[in-house]
């Protein structure tokens, strides 16, 4: 089985690559190749019996779409696991909390003037759902490791949100729990190409007026929380 691991920013995938800093995390990762394609670097390797292809896309929906499609179409990934950070919309979520997406939507997709709901375009859907099998795998891993894995709706858009007003609107309109800038793009690509996917985010900020500072302060720490969990999922997937 070939597994794509994707993030948006270097910081989100760095824990998979920097052996010295996180030695115990990836002592079984063997890198076999590195390829530049379409402005991104794709790292190929193995983790136990799994083939891995790993890349970060750069921020935003368009960049995420290119990378997700490349991981599936050029590298032939059978499954995609996304790891990274998000802003909290649900006030019950704190910095460092892990959220597995149960559904993803695009909060900035708007043809509502034609009478469509926000986040909807004809022949599309407001919400795209990840693989229930991968969500179940994540739940098993969380239970075994004693990790508090939350589930929630993730809203995606090409904006860094640092506003109580926008946050409230996204919460009301989409019942979203967390907000970021790539997940729904990845979801649309994987759904269209019928490849099971899983989107995991650790909270880095509360998408409020402190978000810019919290993001800078917690990006690396929260990215590591998320990537550590994905590594535990690889371990589980390598058994099955
Ligand atoms: N990713 C992490 N925090 C975010 C925020 N506040 N808005 C958009 N994307 C984010």
Short mmCIF file of C-alpha atoms and ligand atoms in Angstrom, two decimals:
data_model
loop_
_atom_site.label_atom_id
_atom_site.label_comp_id
_atom_site.label_asym_id
_atom_site.label_seq_id
_atom_site.Cartn_x
_atom_site.Cartn_y
_atom_site.Cartn_z
CA UNK A 1 0.00 0.00 0.00
CA UNK A 2 1.32 3.45 -0.92
CA UNK A 3 0.49 6.18 1.57
CA UNK A 4 0.70 9.89 0.80
CA UNK A 5 1.52 12.12 3.74
CA UNK A 6 0.80 15.76 3.06
CA UNK A 7 1.07 19.07 4.89
CA UNK A 8 0.81 22.66 3.73
CA UNK A 9 3.93 24.12 5.33
CA UNK A 10 7.45 22.78 5.78
CA UNK A 11 6.95 22.97 9.56
CA UNK A 12 4.01 20.57 9.24
CA UNK A 13 6.02 17.78 7.56
CA UNK A 14 9.46 18.53 9.01
CA UNK A 15 9.01 16.09 11.92
CA UNK A 16 8.86 13.28 9.33
CA UNK A 17 12.11 14.37 7.73
CA UNK A 18 14.44 15.61 10.45
CA UNK A 19 15.75 12.37 11.84
CA UNK A 20 18.17 13.93 14.28
CA UNK A 21 15.61 16.07 16.09
CA UNK A 22 12.85 13.45 16.24
CA UNK A 23 14.84 10.24 16.02
CA UNK A 24 12.36 7.98 17.82
CA UNK A 25 9.49 9.12 15.61
CA UNK A 26 10.78 7.81 12.35
CA UNK A 27 13.49 5.35 13.09
CA UNK A 28 11.83 3.01 10.59
CA UNK A 29 11.49 5.57 7.78
CA UNK A 30 13.89 4.79 4.96
CA UNK A 31 14.12 7.47 2.33
CA UNK A 32 14.70 6.15 -1.17
CA UNK A 33 14.17 9.13 -3.45
CA UNK A 34 13.52 12.87 -3.60
CA UNK A 35 11.90 14.48 -6.63
CA UNK A 36 11.06 18.08 -7.59
CA UNK A 37 7.80 18.37 -9.48
CA UNK A 38 5.56 21.37 -10.15
CA UNK A 39 7.44 23.54 -7.67
CA UNK A 40 7.27 21.05 -4.77
CA UNK A 41 9.58 18.37 -3.38
CA UNK A 42 8.25 14.82 -3.08
CA UNK A 43 10.06 12.49 -0.65
CA UNK A 44 9.63 8.79 -1.34
CA UNK A 45 10.52 6.05 1.06
CA UNK A 46 9.28 3.14 3.12
CA UNK A 47 7.97 2.77 6.65
CA UNK A 48 8.12 -0.91 7.55
CA UNK A 49 5.98 -2.59 4.86
CA UNK A 50 4.37 0.67 3.68
CA UNK A 51 5.44 2.76 0.72
CA UNK A 52 5.41 6.47 1.59
CA UNK A 53 5.35 9.61 -0.50
CA UNK A 54 5.50 12.83 1.44
CA UNK A 55 5.23 16.49 0.44
CA UNK A 56 4.13 19.92 1.62
CA UNK A 57 2.12 21.98 -0.83
CA UNK A 58 2.60 25.60 0.31
CA UNK A 59 -0.34 27.45 1.81
CA UNK A 60 -3.79 27.68 0.27
CA UNK A 61 -6.41 25.74 -1.68
CA UNK A 62 -4.82 25.99 -5.13
CA UNK A 63 -1.42 24.81 -3.93
CA UNK A 64 -3.08 22.02 -1.93
CA UNK A 65 -5.07 20.91 -4.96
CA UNK A 66 -1.95 20.62 -7.12
CA UNK A 67 -0.06 18.61 -4.50
CA UNK A 68 -2.95 16.30 -3.62
CA UNK A 69 -3.61 15.56 -7.30
CA UNK A 70 0.11 14.96 -7.90
CA UNK A 71 0.36 12.59 -4.92
CA UNK A 72 -2.53 10.55 -6.28
CA UNK A 73 -2.02 10.76 -10.03
CA UNK A 74 1.74 10.92 -10.49
CA UNK A 75 2.84 8.97 -7.42
CA UNK A 76 -0.13 6.58 -7.33
CA UNK A 77 -0.93 6.93 -3.63
CA UNK A 78 -3.70 4.59 -2.43
CA UNK A 79 -4.46 6.64 0.71
CA UNK A 80 -3.78 10.25 1.73
CA UNK A 81 -3.15 11.39 5.30
CA UNK A 82 -3.04 15.16 5.82
CA UNK A 83 -1.30 16.59 8.88
CA UNK A 84 -1.07 20.17 10.10
CA UNK A 85 -2.42 22.95 12.28
CA UNK A 86 -5.70 24.87 12.41
CA UNK A 87 -7.43 27.73 14.16
CA UNK A 88 -10.14 26.80 16.68
CA UNK A 89 -13.71 27.87 15.99
CA UNK A 90 -15.34 25.74 18.66
CA UNK A 91 -14.53 27.37 22.02
CA UNK A 92 -14.09 23.91 23.57
CA UNK A 93 -10.91 23.43 21.51
CA UNK A 94 -7.61 24.55 23.01
CA UNK A 95 -4.14 25.01 21.59
CA UNK A 96 -2.55 21.60 21.02
CA UNK A 97 -5.87 19.72 20.79
CA UNK A 98 -6.13 17.23 17.93
CA UNK A 99 -9.11 17.38 15.56
CA UNK A 100 -9.88 14.72 12.96
CA UNK A 101 -12.18 16.07 10.27
CA UNK A 102 -15.53 14.31 9.92
CA UNK A 103 -16.48 16.67 7.08
CA UNK A 104 -14.83 19.56 5.26
CA UNK A 105 -16.27 22.61 3.53
CA UNK A 106 -15.04 25.74 1.72
CA UNK A 107 -16.17 28.79 3.70
CA UNK A 108 -15.03 31.22 0.99
CA UNK A 109 -16.83 29.54 -1.91
CA UNK A 110 -19.76 31.86 -2.54
CA UNK A 111 -22.31 31.91 -5.35
CA UNK A 112 -25.10 32.55 -2.87
CA UNK A 113 -26.33 35.43 -5.06
CA UNK A 114 -27.76 32.71 -7.36
CA UNK A 115 -29.64 31.17 -4.44
CA UNK A 116 -27.14 28.44 -3.62
CA UNK A 117 -26.01 27.73 -0.07
CA UNK A 118 -22.58 29.04 0.95
CA UNK A 119 -19.84 26.56 0.09
CA UNK A 120 -21.86 24.99 -2.74
CA UNK A 121 -21.40 24.93 -6.51
CA UNK A 122 -23.57 22.91 -8.92
CA UNK A 123 -22.52 19.24 -9.13
CA UNK A 124 -20.54 19.69 -5.90
CA UNK A 125 -21.46 19.37 -2.24
CA UNK A 126 -21.11 21.71 0.73
CA UNK A 127 -19.45 18.97 2.82
CA UNK A 128 -16.99 16.30 1.71
CA UNK A 129 -16.39 13.42 4.11
CA UNK A 130 -13.18 11.51 4.81
CA UNK A 131 -12.90 7.73 4.89
CA UNK A 132 -14.85 6.16 7.76
CA UNK A 133 -12.27 3.33 7.87
CA UNK A 134 -9.40 5.78 8.41
CA UNK A 135 -11.44 7.61 11.06
CA UNK A 136 -11.95 4.27 12.79
CA UNK A 137 -8.21 3.53 12.54
CA UNK A 138 -7.50 6.93 14.12
CA UNK A 139 -9.97 6.19 16.90
CA UNK A 140 -8.28 2.84 17.63
CA UNK A 141 -4.86 4.54 17.71
CA UNK A 142 -6.14 7.30 20.00
CA UNK A 143 -7.62 4.75 22.39
CA UNK A 144 -4.48 2.61 22.44
CA UNK A 145 -2.24 5.65 23.04
CA UNK A 146 -4.57 7.41 25.47
CA UNK A 147 -4.77 10.44 23.16
CA UNK A 148 -7.82 12.70 23.30
CA UNK A 149 -8.72 12.82 19.61
CA UNK A 150 -11.63 15.17 18.87
CA UNK A 151 -13.79 15.02 15.77
CA UNK A 152 -15.28 17.98 13.99
CA UNK A 153 -16.19 19.90 10.88
CA UNK A 154 -13.26 21.73 9.32
CA UNK A 155 -13.84 24.85 7.24
CA UNK A 156 -11.25 25.78 4.61
CA UNK A 157 -10.64 29.08 2.83
CA UNK A 158 -7.89 31.19 1.32
CA UNK A 159 -7.76 33.52 4.31
CA UNK A 160 -5.93 33.44 7.62
CA UNK A 161 -8.75 34.15 10.07
CA UNK A 162 -8.01 36.49 12.95
CA UNK A 163 -11.46 37.94 13.51
CA UNK A 164 -14.22 37.14 15.98
CA UNK A 165 -16.81 38.28 13.44
CA UNK A 166 -15.66 36.00 10.61
CA UNK A 167 -15.24 33.15 13.08
CA UNK A 168 -18.82 33.56 14.27
CA UNK A 169 -20.09 33.63 10.68
CA UNK A 170 -18.21 30.43 9.78
CA UNK A 171 -19.49 28.77 12.97
CA UNK A 172 -23.09 29.74 12.24
CA UNK A 173 -23.01 29.00 8.51
CA UNK A 174 -21.12 25.69 8.54
CA UNK A 175 -21.24 24.47 12.18
CA UNK A 176 -17.44 24.33 11.83
CA UNK A 177 -15.17 23.42 14.73
CA UNK A 178 -11.84 24.43 13.20
CA UNK A 179 -10.56 26.52 10.33
CA UNK A 180 -7.59 26.22 8.00
CA UNK A 181 -6.55 26.82 4.40
CA UNK A 182 -6.18 23.46 2.59
CA UNK A 183 -8.26 20.59 3.98
CA UNK A 184 -11.38 20.91 1.83
CA UNK A 185 -9.28 21.25 -1.34
CA UNK A 186 -7.53 17.97 -0.53
CA UNK A 187 -10.90 16.43 0.31
CA UNK A 188 -12.43 17.44 -3.04
CA UNK A 189 -9.48 15.98 -4.98
CA UNK A 190 -9.46 12.68 -3.04
CA UNK A 191 -13.24 12.36 -3.22
CA UNK A 192 -13.26 13.00 -6.98
CA UNK A 193 -10.50 10.44 -7.56
CA UNK A 194 -12.01 7.97 -5.07
CA UNK A 195 -8.94 7.75 -2.84
CA UNK A 196 -9.55 7.33 0.92
CA UNK A 197 -8.27 10.30 2.91
CA UNK A 198 -7.93 11.53 6.46
CA UNK A 199 -7.40 15.14 7.57
CA UNK A 200 -5.84 15.78 10.97
CA UNK A 201 -5.15 19.16 12.54
CA UNK A 202 -3.75 20.27 15.89
CA UNK A 203 -4.95 23.64 17.12
CA UNK A 204 -2.37 26.45 16.88
CA UNK A 205 -4.61 29.47 17.63
CA UNK A 206 -8.21 30.52 18.17
CA UNK A 207 -8.68 32.44 14.89
CA UNK A 208 -9.21 35.56 17.01
CA UNK A 209 -7.33 38.82 17.39
CA UNK A 210 -4.37 36.98 18.96
CA UNK A 211 -4.26 34.38 16.18
CA UNK A 212 -1.28 35.83 14.35
CA UNK A 213 0.89 35.72 17.48
CA UNK A 214 -0.40 32.35 18.71
CA UNK A 215 0.14 30.82 15.27
CA UNK A 216 3.79 31.86 15.26
CA UNK A 217 4.25 30.72 18.84
CA UNK A 218 2.55 27.31 18.51
CA UNK A 219 2.97 26.29 14.86
CA UNK A 220 5.92 23.95 15.43
CA UNK A 221 4.64 22.47 18.67
CA UNK A 222 1.15 21.79 17.33
CA UNK A 223 2.51 20.52 13.99
CA UNK A 224 4.48 17.96 15.97
CA UNK A 225 1.39 16.85 17.92
CA UNK A 226 -0.36 16.17 14.62
CA UNK A 227 2.59 14.48 12.88
CA UNK A 228 3.27 12.25 15.90
CA UNK A 229 -0.30 11.00 15.70
CA UNK A 230 0.02 10.32 11.97
CA UNK A 231 3.17 8.30 12.65
CA UNK A 232 1.20 6.24 15.18
CA UNK A 233 -1.43 5.71 12.46
CA UNK A 234 1.30 4.49 10.06
CA UNK A 235 2.34 1.99 12.69
CA UNK A 236 -1.27 0.74 12.91
CA UNK A 237 -1.67 0.69 9.10
CA UNK A 238 1.58 -1.28 8.75
CA UNK A 239 -0.05 -4.11 10.73
CA UNK A 240 -3.18 -4.32 8.65
N1 LIG B 1 -4.35 27.73 10.23
C1 LIG B 1 -4.03 27.85 11.52
N2 LIG B 1 -4.69 28.88 12.09
C2 LIG B 1 -5.46 29.42 11.11
C3 LIG B 1 -6.36 30.53 11.07
N3 LIG B 1 -6.58 31.27 12.16
N4 LIG B 1 -6.97 30.80 9.89
C4 LIG B 1 -6.72 30.05 8.80
N5 LIG B 1 -5.88 29.01 8.79
C5 LIG B 1 -5.25 28.70 9.92
#
